[in-house]
Amino acid sequence: MTNSMVSKLLEVMDRTLIGPPISRKEWEYKLVPRTTMRVLKDHGLERTFDPNNPINTDLSLADEFWEAGFSLAVELGMFCPETERIVKFTEEEIEEALKNAVSEVSLGKGKDRITIKARVPEDQSPPIAAMSALGLSVSEELYVPICQSIAQYRVVDMLLGACLDRLHGREVRSRTPYETLAGFYEAKLVKEALHRAGRPRMPVFGVEGAPTEYGFFGGFLPGGFEPECTLAICLIPEPIALPHRILHRVAVALITGTSIEAGHMTTIGGYFGPPEGAALGAIAAHILQAASMQPTVIESTILDGRYFGNCGREALWATSVANQAKSRNSRSMVLGITSQVAGPGTDMILYETACISLAEAVSGAAIVIGTRPAACKYPNYCSGLENKFCAEILKASAGMKLSDANYVVKELLPKYERRLRDPPKGRSFKELTNLVTLKPVPDWLAIYERVWKELEELGVSKP
């Protein structure tokens, strides 16, 4: 950690103590929504969502959203919940942060070492495929097999572990020593899974199962996650908040020399409002995190509040606009998330995965995380195969035109969008996987092969 890094973090911390005061209620229910709607109107971006084109193909529109998002970032700043103050940044400070943003990083060792690079829309190189049972509660007995079943596929570049439901049979309670121990335990289990998969130095994320900073601290103790192989998860709970508990994580990452994954989530129907507002909020949050958290990559997720996934046409459009705006107008590396509502073992989860993966990839995401089966509703409902499929779609996106991806998505959406609020549950890991070989059961493999055939008929080439 350099003196410059320390100075930047201290300056941000100082602003959380002396910035303009505001209550959470005033921030969330008045200032943010009112300012967002006004900026949309001032920039002529109201009602620009196009339901007939779920992937935006007008890059000039994306640039207009960037300009509006920059204005929103400067005007709003970030909210510190612990002190109820606003952390403000000047235009010059933001421009300097964006100018100095990390645009390339290498992680891992040996044959599994990867390089993440900033991308642009229609990039000739594919994004990094970071696969996972994202956010899913997983039992202790299945944690290693589940992670191994994902890491076994060479098309997968990185692994993000799941969330442990128990610690040696005990409930993991946040902000207690249970959580600190669980963070370290996660690192041990992830390493064991990679060892069994024959990929011991594969890049990973840490700590996924850390509800507070205590689990994060535990994961980065000596013997835990290795800085040269890890992206440190420092995700803010609200899109443009800056809690001290997240800055704790940033401090530890800087001290240990670990690359930082900053991130945020905006919700269509939340306090940013419609799809246009959610896209605008995502851009502003990206800009503000670049200025405040010294990130390596910046995650940006736009969910639809009606079903808490991002595979419907409104979320696909907002995601594509926001990603295009960020990847075209900054050096930052954009990290995308796939969030499915159908369960594993169904064709719907594959259709969802294809659509959101294409939207993220062709719009300039440098790295994409998948998958999140059944919106994390059911413990152990995941498998390695939907992750293999997601990684393959990401690789197939290399060089694809926005118009071609838009065509594919328009063909696939009618196959599932009416079921987004009532999706199939699917089947559990044990039902979908041979527990000896960790290969998919035959009928699940048959569904995967059928959907890939449909995609090939639409012009998507299997890598």
Short mmCIF file of C-alpha atoms in Angstrom, two decimals:
data_model
loop_
_atom_site.label_atom_id
_atom_site.label_comp_id
_atom_site.label_asym_id
_atom_site.label_seq_id
_atom_site.Cartn_x
_atom_site.Cartn_y
_atom_site.Cartn_z
CA MET A 1 0.00 0.00 0.00
CA THR A 2 1.50 3.29 -1.12
CA ASN A 3 1.35 6.63 0.69
CA SER A 4 -0.89 7.88 -2.11
CA MET A 5 -3.40 5.09 -1.47
CA VAL A 6 -3.43 5.87 2.26
CA SER A 7 -3.91 9.58 1.60
CA LYS A 8 -6.83 8.94 -0.75
CA LEU A 9 -8.59 6.65 1.72
CA LEU A 10 -8.05 9.06 4.60
CA GLU A 11 -9.41 11.95 2.54
CA VAL A 12 -12.56 9.96 1.76
CA MET A 13 -12.95 9.01 5.41
CA ASP A 14 -12.59 12.66 6.44
CA ARG A 15 -15.41 13.61 4.10
CA THR A 16 -17.72 11.04 5.69
CA LEU A 17 -17.30 13.03 8.91
CA ILE A 18 -17.52 16.61 7.67
CA GLY A 19 -19.74 16.45 4.58
CA PRO A 20 -23.19 18.08 4.40
CA PRO A 21 -25.62 16.40 6.85
CA ILE A 22 -28.73 14.60 5.63
CA SER A 23 -31.03 11.93 7.04
CA ARG A 24 -31.35 8.54 5.35
CA LYS A 25 -35.05 9.20 4.78
CA GLU A 26 -34.37 12.54 3.11
CA TRP A 27 -31.61 10.99 0.96
CA GLU A 28 -33.49 7.89 -0.20
CA TYR A 29 -37.04 9.18 -0.55
CA LYS A 30 -36.52 12.77 -1.66
CA LEU A 31 -33.08 13.84 -2.85
CA VAL A 32 -32.08 10.80 -4.95
CA PRO A 33 -35.38 10.16 -6.79
CA ARG A 34 -36.12 13.85 -7.39
CA THR A 35 -32.62 14.62 -8.63
CA THR A 36 -32.60 11.52 -10.87
CA MET A 37 -35.90 12.42 -12.52
CA ARG A 38 -34.80 16.03 -13.04
CA VAL A 39 -31.47 15.01 -14.61
CA LEU A 40 -33.27 12.57 -16.93
CA LYS A 41 -35.60 15.37 -18.01
CA ASP A 42 -32.83 17.96 -18.38
CA HIS A 43 -30.92 15.60 -20.70
CA GLY A 44 -34.00 14.52 -22.68
CA LEU A 45 -33.65 10.88 -21.61
CA GLU A 46 -37.15 10.25 -20.25
CA ARG A 47 -39.01 7.39 -21.94
CA THR A 48 -36.02 6.35 -24.07
CA PHE A 49 -36.47 2.67 -23.14
CA ASP A 50 -37.24 0.75 -26.33
CA PRO A 51 -39.12 -2.51 -25.63
CA ASN A 52 -38.61 -3.60 -29.22
CA ASN A 53 -34.83 -3.53 -28.86
CA PRO A 54 -33.82 -5.14 -25.54
CA ILE A 55 -30.13 -4.56 -26.34
CA ASN A 56 -29.48 -0.94 -27.16
CA THR A 57 -27.85 -0.46 -30.57
CA ASP A 58 -27.67 3.36 -30.48
CA LEU A 59 -24.25 4.18 -29.02
CA SER A 60 -24.93 7.92 -29.19
CA LEU A 61 -27.75 7.32 -26.70
CA ALA A 62 -25.30 5.52 -24.39
CA ASP A 63 -22.98 8.54 -24.58
CA GLU A 64 -25.86 10.84 -23.65
CA PHE A 65 -26.56 8.64 -20.63
CA TRP A 66 -22.90 8.91 -19.63
CA GLU A 67 -23.04 12.71 -19.68
CA ALA A 68 -26.21 12.65 -17.59
CA GLY A 69 -24.75 10.07 -15.19
CA PHE A 70 -21.66 12.23 -14.72
CA SER A 71 -23.88 15.20 -13.87
CA LEU A 72 -25.86 13.09 -11.40
CA ALA A 73 -22.67 11.86 -9.73
CA VAL A 74 -21.33 15.38 -9.23
CA GLU A 75 -24.62 16.71 -7.95
CA LEU A 76 -25.50 13.88 -5.56
CA GLY A 77 -22.24 12.49 -4.20
CA MET A 78 -22.48 9.48 -1.85
CA PHE A 79 -24.32 8.92 1.42
CA CYS A 80 -22.48 7.68 4.53
CA PRO A 81 -25.10 5.90 6.67
CA GLU A 82 -22.99 5.82 9.85
CA THR A 83 -22.58 9.60 9.96
CA GLU A 84 -25.56 10.65 7.80
CA ARG A 85 -23.41 12.94 5.73
CA ILE A 86 -22.86 13.37 2.00
CA VAL A 87 -19.42 12.66 0.52
CA LYS A 88 -18.96 15.05 -2.39
CA PHE A 89 -16.45 15.01 -5.26
CA THR A 90 -15.68 17.82 -7.69
CA GLU A 91 -15.76 17.38 -11.45
CA GLU A 92 -11.97 17.64 -11.51
CA GLU A 93 -11.57 14.94 -8.83
CA ILE A 94 -13.87 12.58 -10.68
CA GLU A 95 -12.16 13.18 -14.02
CA GLU A 96 -8.79 12.51 -12.40
CA ALA A 97 -10.05 9.26 -10.86
CA LEU A 98 -11.47 8.08 -14.18
CA LYS A 99 -8.26 9.04 -15.97
CA ASN A 100 -6.21 6.95 -13.52
CA ALA A 101 -8.60 3.99 -13.41
CA VAL A 102 -7.10 0.51 -13.69
CA SER A 103 -7.65 -0.86 -17.19
CA GLU A 104 -5.79 -4.18 -16.90
CA VAL A 105 -4.90 -6.63 -14.13
CA SER A 106 -3.45 -10.15 -14.01
CA LEU A 107 -4.53 -12.67 -11.37
CA GLY A 108 -3.71 -16.28 -10.55
CA LYS A 109 -0.58 -18.28 -11.24
CA GLY A 110 0.71 -20.82 -13.72
CA LYS A 111 -1.54 -22.11 -16.48
CA ASP A 112 -4.62 -20.60 -14.84
CA ARG A 113 -3.26 -17.06 -14.69
CA ILE A 114 -5.57 -14.62 -16.47
CA THR A 115 -5.51 -10.99 -17.53
CA ILE A 116 -8.66 -8.89 -17.23
CA LYS A 117 -8.71 -5.97 -19.67
CA ALA A 118 -11.11 -3.10 -20.25
CA ARG A 119 -13.37 -3.78 -23.22
CA VAL A 120 -15.66 -1.77 -25.47
CA PRO A 121 -18.94 -2.67 -27.20
CA GLU A 122 -18.50 -5.30 -29.93
CA ASP A 123 -14.99 -6.04 -28.65
CA GLN A 124 -13.11 -8.74 -30.56
CA SER A 125 -11.90 -10.36 -27.33
CA PRO A 126 -14.33 -12.10 -24.96
CA PRO A 127 -14.87 -11.05 -21.35
CA ILE A 128 -13.47 -13.08 -18.47
CA ALA A 129 -15.93 -15.77 -17.36
CA ALA A 130 -16.19 -15.79 -13.56
CA MET A 131 -18.57 -18.56 -12.56
CA SER A 132 -20.35 -19.33 -9.29
CA ALA A 133 -23.42 -20.43 -7.39
CA LEU A 134 -23.71 -16.70 -6.79
CA GLY A 135 -25.17 -15.70 -3.45
CA LEU A 136 -26.61 -19.17 -2.96
CA SER A 137 -26.78 -20.85 0.44
CA VAL A 138 -24.84 -24.12 0.20
CA SER A 139 -24.48 -26.88 2.78
CA GLU A 140 -21.05 -27.77 4.20
CA GLU A 141 -21.10 -31.26 2.72
CA LEU A 142 -21.73 -29.97 -0.80
CA TYR A 143 -19.64 -26.80 -0.78
CA VAL A 144 -16.46 -28.34 -2.20
CA PRO A 145 -18.24 -30.58 -4.76
CA ILE A 146 -20.31 -27.63 -6.02
CA CYS A 147 -17.26 -25.38 -6.44
CA GLN A 148 -15.30 -28.23 -8.02
CA SER A 149 -18.13 -28.98 -10.45
CA ILE A 150 -17.82 -25.40 -11.74
CA ALA A 151 -14.01 -25.10 -11.74
CA GLN A 152 -13.60 -28.40 -13.61
CA TYR A 153 -14.58 -26.72 -16.90
CA ARG A 154 -11.61 -25.05 -18.58
CA VAL A 155 -13.88 -22.51 -20.28
CA VAL A 156 -14.35 -21.02 -16.80
CA ASP A 157 -11.66 -18.43 -15.98
CA MET A 158 -12.41 -17.54 -12.35
CA LEU A 159 -14.36 -18.99 -9.43
CA LEU A 160 -16.58 -17.21 -6.94
CA GLY A 161 -17.56 -19.39 -3.99
CA ALA A 162 -21.07 -19.72 -2.61
CA CYS A 163 -22.40 -18.86 0.86
CA LEU A 164 -21.92 -21.44 3.61
CA ASP A 165 -25.07 -22.22 5.56
CA ARG A 166 -23.19 -23.67 8.54
CA LEU A 167 -19.77 -23.56 10.21
CA HIS A 168 -18.99 -27.05 11.51
CA GLY A 169 -22.71 -27.54 12.03
CA ARG A 170 -23.28 -24.16 13.67
CA GLU A 171 -25.31 -21.21 12.40
CA VAL A 172 -23.11 -18.38 11.14
CA ARG A 173 -24.19 -15.24 13.01
CA SER A 174 -23.09 -11.91 11.61
CA ARG A 175 -20.68 -9.69 13.54
CA THR A 176 -19.64 -12.57 15.81
CA PRO A 177 -16.54 -14.80 15.87
CA TYR A 178 -18.65 -17.35 13.95
CA GLU A 179 -18.55 -15.02 10.96
CA THR A 180 -14.81 -14.33 11.27
CA LEU A 181 -14.11 -18.06 11.34
CA ALA A 182 -16.52 -18.67 8.44
CA GLY A 183 -14.60 -16.21 6.25
CA PHE A 184 -11.39 -18.15 6.79
CA TYR A 185 -13.25 -21.46 6.36
CA GLU A 186 -14.61 -20.32 3.00
CA ALA A 187 -11.07 -19.64 1.77
CA LYS A 188 -9.98 -23.12 2.86
CA LEU A 189 -12.93 -24.83 1.14
CA VAL A 190 -12.48 -22.87 -2.10
CA LYS A 191 -8.79 -23.84 -2.18
CA GLU A 192 -9.71 -27.48 -1.60
CA ALA A 193 -12.20 -27.39 -4.49
CA LEU A 194 -9.59 -25.88 -6.82
CA HIS A 195 -7.03 -28.48 -5.75
CA ARG A 196 -9.46 -31.29 -6.56
CA ALA A 197 -10.27 -29.69 -9.91
CA GLY A 198 -6.57 -29.59 -10.78
CA ARG A 199 -6.53 -25.77 -10.83
CA PRO A 200 -4.92 -24.81 -7.50
CA ARG A 201 -3.91 -21.23 -8.44
CA MET A 202 -7.04 -20.32 -10.34
CA PRO A 203 -8.20 -16.73 -9.65
CA VAL A 204 -11.04 -16.37 -7.15
CA PHE A 205 -13.14 -13.82 -5.28
CA GLY A 206 -13.27 -13.37 -1.53
CA VAL A 207 -15.18 -13.31 0.72
CA GLU A 208 -18.60 -14.22 -0.74
CA GLY A 209 -20.21 -15.35 2.52
CA ALA A 210 -19.34 -12.26 4.56
CA PRO A 211 -22.46 -10.34 5.63
CA THR A 212 -20.25 -7.81 7.44
CA GLU A 213 -16.60 -6.83 7.51
CA TYR A 214 -15.78 -9.53 10.09
CA GLY A 215 -16.12 -12.40 7.62
CA PHE A 216 -14.05 -10.43 5.15
CA PHE A 217 -11.28 -9.91 7.70
CA GLY A 218 -11.27 -13.64 8.48
CA GLY A 219 -10.93 -14.57 4.83
CA PHE A 220 -7.78 -12.50 4.34
CA LEU A 221 -5.88 -13.69 7.40
CA PRO A 222 -2.62 -15.59 6.67
CA GLY A 223 -3.53 -18.92 5.09
CA GLY A 224 -6.76 -17.54 3.66
CA PHE A 225 -7.33 -15.89 0.29
CA GLU A 226 -4.08 -15.02 -1.51
CA PRO A 227 -3.83 -11.41 -2.76
CA GLU A 228 -2.18 -12.34 -6.07
CA CYS A 229 -5.05 -14.71 -6.90
CA THR A 230 -8.04 -12.82 -5.51
CA LEU A 231 -10.48 -10.02 -6.19
CA ALA A 232 -11.60 -8.60 -2.83
CA ILE A 233 -15.38 -8.18 -2.70
CA CYS A 234 -16.20 -4.64 -1.51
CA LEU A 235 -19.81 -4.17 -2.59
CA ILE A 236 -21.92 -1.32 -1.27
CA PRO A 237 -25.45 -2.29 -0.15
CA GLU A 238 -27.09 0.74 -1.77
CA PRO A 239 -26.08 2.15 -5.17
CA ILE A 240 -24.58 5.45 -4.08
CA ALA A 241 -23.89 4.86 -0.40
CA LEU A 242 -20.43 4.76 1.17
CA PRO A 243 -20.63 2.90 4.50
CA HIS A 244 -17.67 2.69 6.86
CA ARG A 245 -18.11 -1.10 6.97
CA ILE A 246 -17.29 -1.24 3.25
CA LEU A 247 -14.35 1.12 3.64
CA HIS A 248 -13.06 -1.34 6.27
CA ARG A 249 -12.83 -3.88 3.43
CA VAL A 250 -11.14 -1.39 1.15
CA ALA A 251 -8.55 -0.68 3.85
CA VAL A 252 -7.75 -4.38 4.31
CA ALA A 253 -7.52 -4.91 0.55
CA LEU A 254 -5.11 -2.01 0.21
CA ILE A 255 -3.00 -3.22 3.15
CA THR A 256 -2.75 -6.77 1.76
CA GLY A 257 -2.22 -5.65 -1.84
CA THR A 258 -5.40 -7.33 -3.05
CA SER A 259 -7.23 -6.10 -6.15
CA ILE A 260 -10.60 -4.55 -5.28
CA GLU A 261 -14.00 -5.40 -6.73
CA ALA A 262 -16.18 -2.39 -5.98
CA GLY A 263 -19.82 -2.77 -6.86
CA HIS A 264 -23.42 -1.69 -6.51
CA MET A 265 -26.95 -2.68 -7.45
CA THR A 266 -29.72 -0.50 -8.82
CA THR A 267 -33.33 -1.64 -9.04
CA ILE A 268 -35.92 -0.81 -11.66
CA GLY A 269 -38.82 0.37 -9.54
CA GLY A 270 -36.51 1.41 -6.68
CA TYR A 271 -35.55 4.96 -5.79
CA PHE A 272 -34.02 5.53 -9.23
CA GLY A 273 -37.39 4.74 -10.79
CA PRO A 274 -37.90 3.39 -14.35
CA PRO A 275 -35.36 1.59 -16.58
CA GLU A 276 -33.91 4.92 -17.68
CA GLY A 277 -33.42 5.99 -14.06
CA ALA A 278 -31.86 2.67 -13.09
CA ALA A 279 -29.37 2.95 -15.96
CA LEU A 280 -28.57 6.53 -14.97
CA GLY A 281 -28.10 5.52 -11.33
CA ALA A 282 -25.82 2.64 -12.29
CA ILE A 283 -23.60 5.00 -14.29
CA ALA A 284 -23.45 7.56 -11.47
CA ALA A 285 -22.64 4.84 -8.93
CA HIS A 286 -19.84 3.53 -11.17
CA ILE A 287 -18.33 7.01 -11.45
CA LEU A 288 -18.57 7.66 -7.71
CA GLN A 289 -17.02 4.33 -6.78
CA ALA A 290 -14.12 5.06 -9.11
CA ALA A 291 -13.60 8.29 -7.19
CA SER A 292 -14.00 6.87 -3.67
CA MET A 293 -12.82 3.25 -3.46
CA GLN A 294 -9.65 2.86 -5.58
CA PRO A 295 -11.20 -0.15 -7.37
CA THR A 296 -9.66 -2.56 -9.84
CA VAL A 297 -13.02 -3.56 -11.35
CA ILE A 298 -16.47 -2.10 -10.75
CA GLU A 299 -19.51 -4.36 -10.62
CA SER A 300 -22.79 -2.92 -11.82
CA THR A 301 -26.04 -4.85 -11.51
CA ILE A 302 -29.49 -3.65 -12.57
CA LEU A 303 -32.33 -5.80 -11.26
CA ASP A 304 -36.03 -5.55 -11.99
CA GLY A 305 -37.83 -5.15 -8.67
CA ARG A 306 -40.89 -7.04 -9.92
CA TYR A 307 -39.05 -10.38 -10.03
CA PHE A 308 -35.51 -9.63 -8.71
CA GLY A 309 -33.65 -10.82 -11.77
CA ASN A 310 -32.09 -9.04 -14.75
CA CYS A 311 -33.17 -11.16 -17.71
CA GLY A 312 -36.37 -9.33 -18.71
CA ARG A 313 -36.32 -6.80 -21.54
CA GLU A 314 -36.34 -3.71 -19.29
CA ALA A 315 -33.33 -4.90 -17.28
CA LEU A 316 -31.53 -6.11 -20.41
CA TRP A 317 -31.98 -2.71 -22.05
CA ALA A 318 -30.90 -0.76 -18.96
CA THR A 319 -27.87 -3.05 -18.51
CA SER A 320 -26.79 -2.65 -22.12
CA VAL A 321 -27.14 1.15 -22.09
CA ALA A 322 -25.25 1.50 -18.80
CA ASN A 323 -22.45 -0.88 -19.82
CA GLN A 324 -22.03 0.82 -23.19
CA ALA A 325 -21.90 4.23 -21.54
CA LYS A 326 -19.25 3.16 -19.02
CA SER A 327 -17.08 1.09 -21.36
CA ARG A 328 -17.03 3.77 -24.07
CA ASN A 329 -16.36 6.74 -21.83
CA SER A 330 -13.92 5.54 -19.16
CA ARG A 331 -10.86 3.33 -18.77
CA SER A 332 -12.56 1.39 -15.96
CA MET A 333 -13.10 -2.34 -16.17
CA VAL A 334 -16.82 -3.11 -15.99
CA LEU A 335 -17.97 -6.23 -14.15
CA GLY A 336 -21.41 -7.62 -15.03
CA ILE A 337 -23.69 -10.01 -13.15
CA THR A 338 -26.15 -12.56 -14.49
CA SER A 339 -29.18 -13.01 -12.22
CA GLN A 340 -31.62 -15.71 -13.27
CA VAL A 341 -34.98 -16.54 -11.65
CA ALA A 342 -35.49 -20.03 -13.10
CA GLY A 343 -33.98 -22.98 -11.30
CA PRO A 344 -31.20 -25.24 -12.62
CA GLY A 345 -32.15 -28.17 -14.78
CA THR A 346 -34.62 -26.12 -16.86
CA ASP A 347 -34.37 -24.68 -20.34
CA MET A 348 -35.55 -21.33 -18.96
CA ILE A 349 -32.37 -20.77 -16.94
CA LEU A 350 -30.34 -21.34 -20.10
CA TYR A 351 -32.47 -18.91 -22.14
CA GLU A 352 -32.12 -16.31 -19.37
CA THR A 353 -28.39 -16.91 -19.16
CA ALA A 354 -27.91 -16.54 -22.91
CA CYS A 355 -29.77 -13.21 -23.00
CA ILE A 356 -28.11 -11.48 -20.06
CA SER A 357 -24.65 -12.86 -20.92
CA LEU A 358 -24.91 -11.51 -24.46
CA ALA A 359 -26.21 -8.15 -23.22
CA GLU A 360 -23.33 -7.77 -20.77
CA ALA A 361 -20.63 -9.02 -23.13
CA VAL A 362 -21.46 -7.16 -26.35
CA SER A 363 -21.93 -3.93 -24.37
CA GLY A 364 -18.35 -3.92 -23.11
CA ALA A 365 -18.20 -5.78 -19.80
CA ALA A 366 -14.62 -6.86 -19.06
CA ILE A 367 -15.68 -9.65 -16.72
CA VAL A 368 -19.04 -11.31 -16.11
CA ILE A 369 -20.14 -13.35 -13.10
CA GLY A 370 -22.68 -16.14 -13.45
CA THR A 371 -24.87 -17.81 -12.39
CA ARG A 372 -27.56 -17.05 -9.78
CA PRO A 373 -30.17 -19.82 -10.15
CA ALA A 374 -33.72 -19.32 -8.87
CA ALA A 375 -32.74 -15.90 -7.49
CA CYS A 376 -31.04 -17.74 -4.59
CA LYS A 377 -34.37 -18.89 -3.13
CA TYR A 378 -33.49 -22.55 -2.61
CA PRO A 379 -30.35 -23.91 -0.88
CA ASN A 380 -28.14 -26.15 -3.03
CA TYR A 381 -30.15 -25.42 -6.21
CA CYS A 382 -27.29 -25.13 -8.69
CA SER A 383 -25.01 -27.21 -10.89
CA GLY A 384 -21.83 -26.90 -12.88
CA LEU A 385 -23.55 -27.14 -16.26
CA GLU A 386 -25.39 -23.80 -16.30
CA ASN A 387 -22.05 -22.19 -15.42
CA LYS A 388 -20.29 -23.96 -18.27
CA PHE A 389 -23.08 -22.73 -20.56
CA CYS A 390 -22.73 -19.15 -19.30
CA ALA A 391 -18.96 -19.19 -19.86
CA GLU A 392 -19.44 -20.56 -23.38
CA ILE A 393 -21.92 -17.82 -24.25
CA LEU A 394 -19.44 -15.20 -23.04
CA LYS A 395 -16.70 -16.67 -25.22
CA ALA A 396 -19.08 -16.87 -28.18
CA SER A 397 -19.80 -13.13 -27.85
CA ALA A 398 -16.34 -12.09 -29.03
CA GLY A 399 -16.70 -9.77 -32.01
CA MET A 400 -20.49 -10.06 -32.11
CA LYS A 401 -22.36 -6.99 -33.35
CA LEU A 402 -24.90 -5.29 -31.10
CA SER A 403 -27.53 -5.77 -33.78
CA ASP A 404 -26.85 -9.51 -34.00
CA ALA A 405 -27.01 -9.93 -30.23
CA ASN A 406 -30.22 -7.91 -30.18
CA TYR A 407 -31.70 -10.25 -32.79
CA VAL A 408 -30.83 -13.34 -30.76
CA VAL A 409 -32.26 -11.89 -27.55
CA LYS A 410 -35.48 -10.88 -29.31
CA GLU A 411 -35.89 -14.46 -30.50
CA LEU A 412 -35.24 -15.94 -27.05
CA LEU A 413 -37.28 -13.60 -24.85
CA PRO A 414 -40.70 -14.95 -25.91
CA LYS A 415 -39.57 -18.40 -24.74
CA TYR A 416 -39.51 -17.31 -21.08
CA GLU A 417 -40.42 -13.70 -20.29
CA ARG A 418 -44.03 -14.48 -19.35
CA ARG A 419 -42.69 -16.82 -16.66
CA LEU A 420 -40.35 -14.34 -14.98
CA ARG A 421 -42.74 -13.84 -12.03
CA ASP A 422 -43.59 -17.53 -11.76
CA PRO A 423 -40.47 -19.43 -12.87
CA PRO A 424 -39.87 -23.18 -12.61
CA LYS A 425 -38.04 -24.27 -9.44
CA GLY A 426 -35.78 -26.74 -11.20
CA ARG A 427 -33.80 -29.39 -9.34
CA SER A 428 -31.07 -29.51 -6.72
CA PHE A 429 -27.36 -30.18 -7.16
CA LYS A 430 -27.77 -33.80 -6.04
CA GLU A 431 -30.56 -34.35 -8.55
CA LEU A 432 -28.63 -32.82 -11.45
CA THR A 433 -25.13 -34.12 -10.79
CA ASN A 434 -23.43 -37.50 -10.60
CA LEU A 435 -21.81 -37.11 -7.18
CA VAL A 436 -18.93 -39.45 -8.10
CA THR A 437 -17.90 -37.93 -11.44
CA LEU A 438 -19.47 -34.45 -10.91
CA LYS A 439 -20.85 -34.64 -14.44
CA PRO A 440 -24.42 -33.61 -15.30
CA VAL A 441 -27.13 -36.26 -15.38
CA PRO A 442 -28.18 -37.26 -18.92
CA ASP A 443 -31.52 -35.45 -19.13
CA TRP A 444 -30.00 -32.16 -17.94
CA LEU A 445 -27.20 -32.54 -20.50
CA ALA A 446 -29.84 -33.18 -23.18
CA ILE A 447 -31.60 -29.90 -22.36
CA TYR A 448 -28.27 -28.08 -22.54
CA GLU A 449 -27.49 -29.60 -25.95
CA ARG A 450 -30.97 -28.76 -27.29
CA VAL A 451 -30.70 -25.11 -26.26
CA TRP A 452 -27.22 -24.84 -27.76
CA LYS A 453 -28.60 -26.19 -31.02
CA GLU A 454 -31.28 -23.48 -30.99
CA LEU A 455 -28.61 -20.85 -30.41
CA GLU A 456 -26.46 -22.14 -33.25
CA GLU A 457 -29.48 -21.88 -35.53
CA LEU A 458 -29.71 -18.22 -34.50
CA GLY A 459 -26.09 -17.63 -35.47
CA VAL A 460 -24.30 -18.06 -32.12
CA SER A 461 -21.21 -20.22 -32.59
CA LYS A 462 -20.37 -22.62 -29.76
CA PRO A 463 -16.72 -22.14 -28.74
#
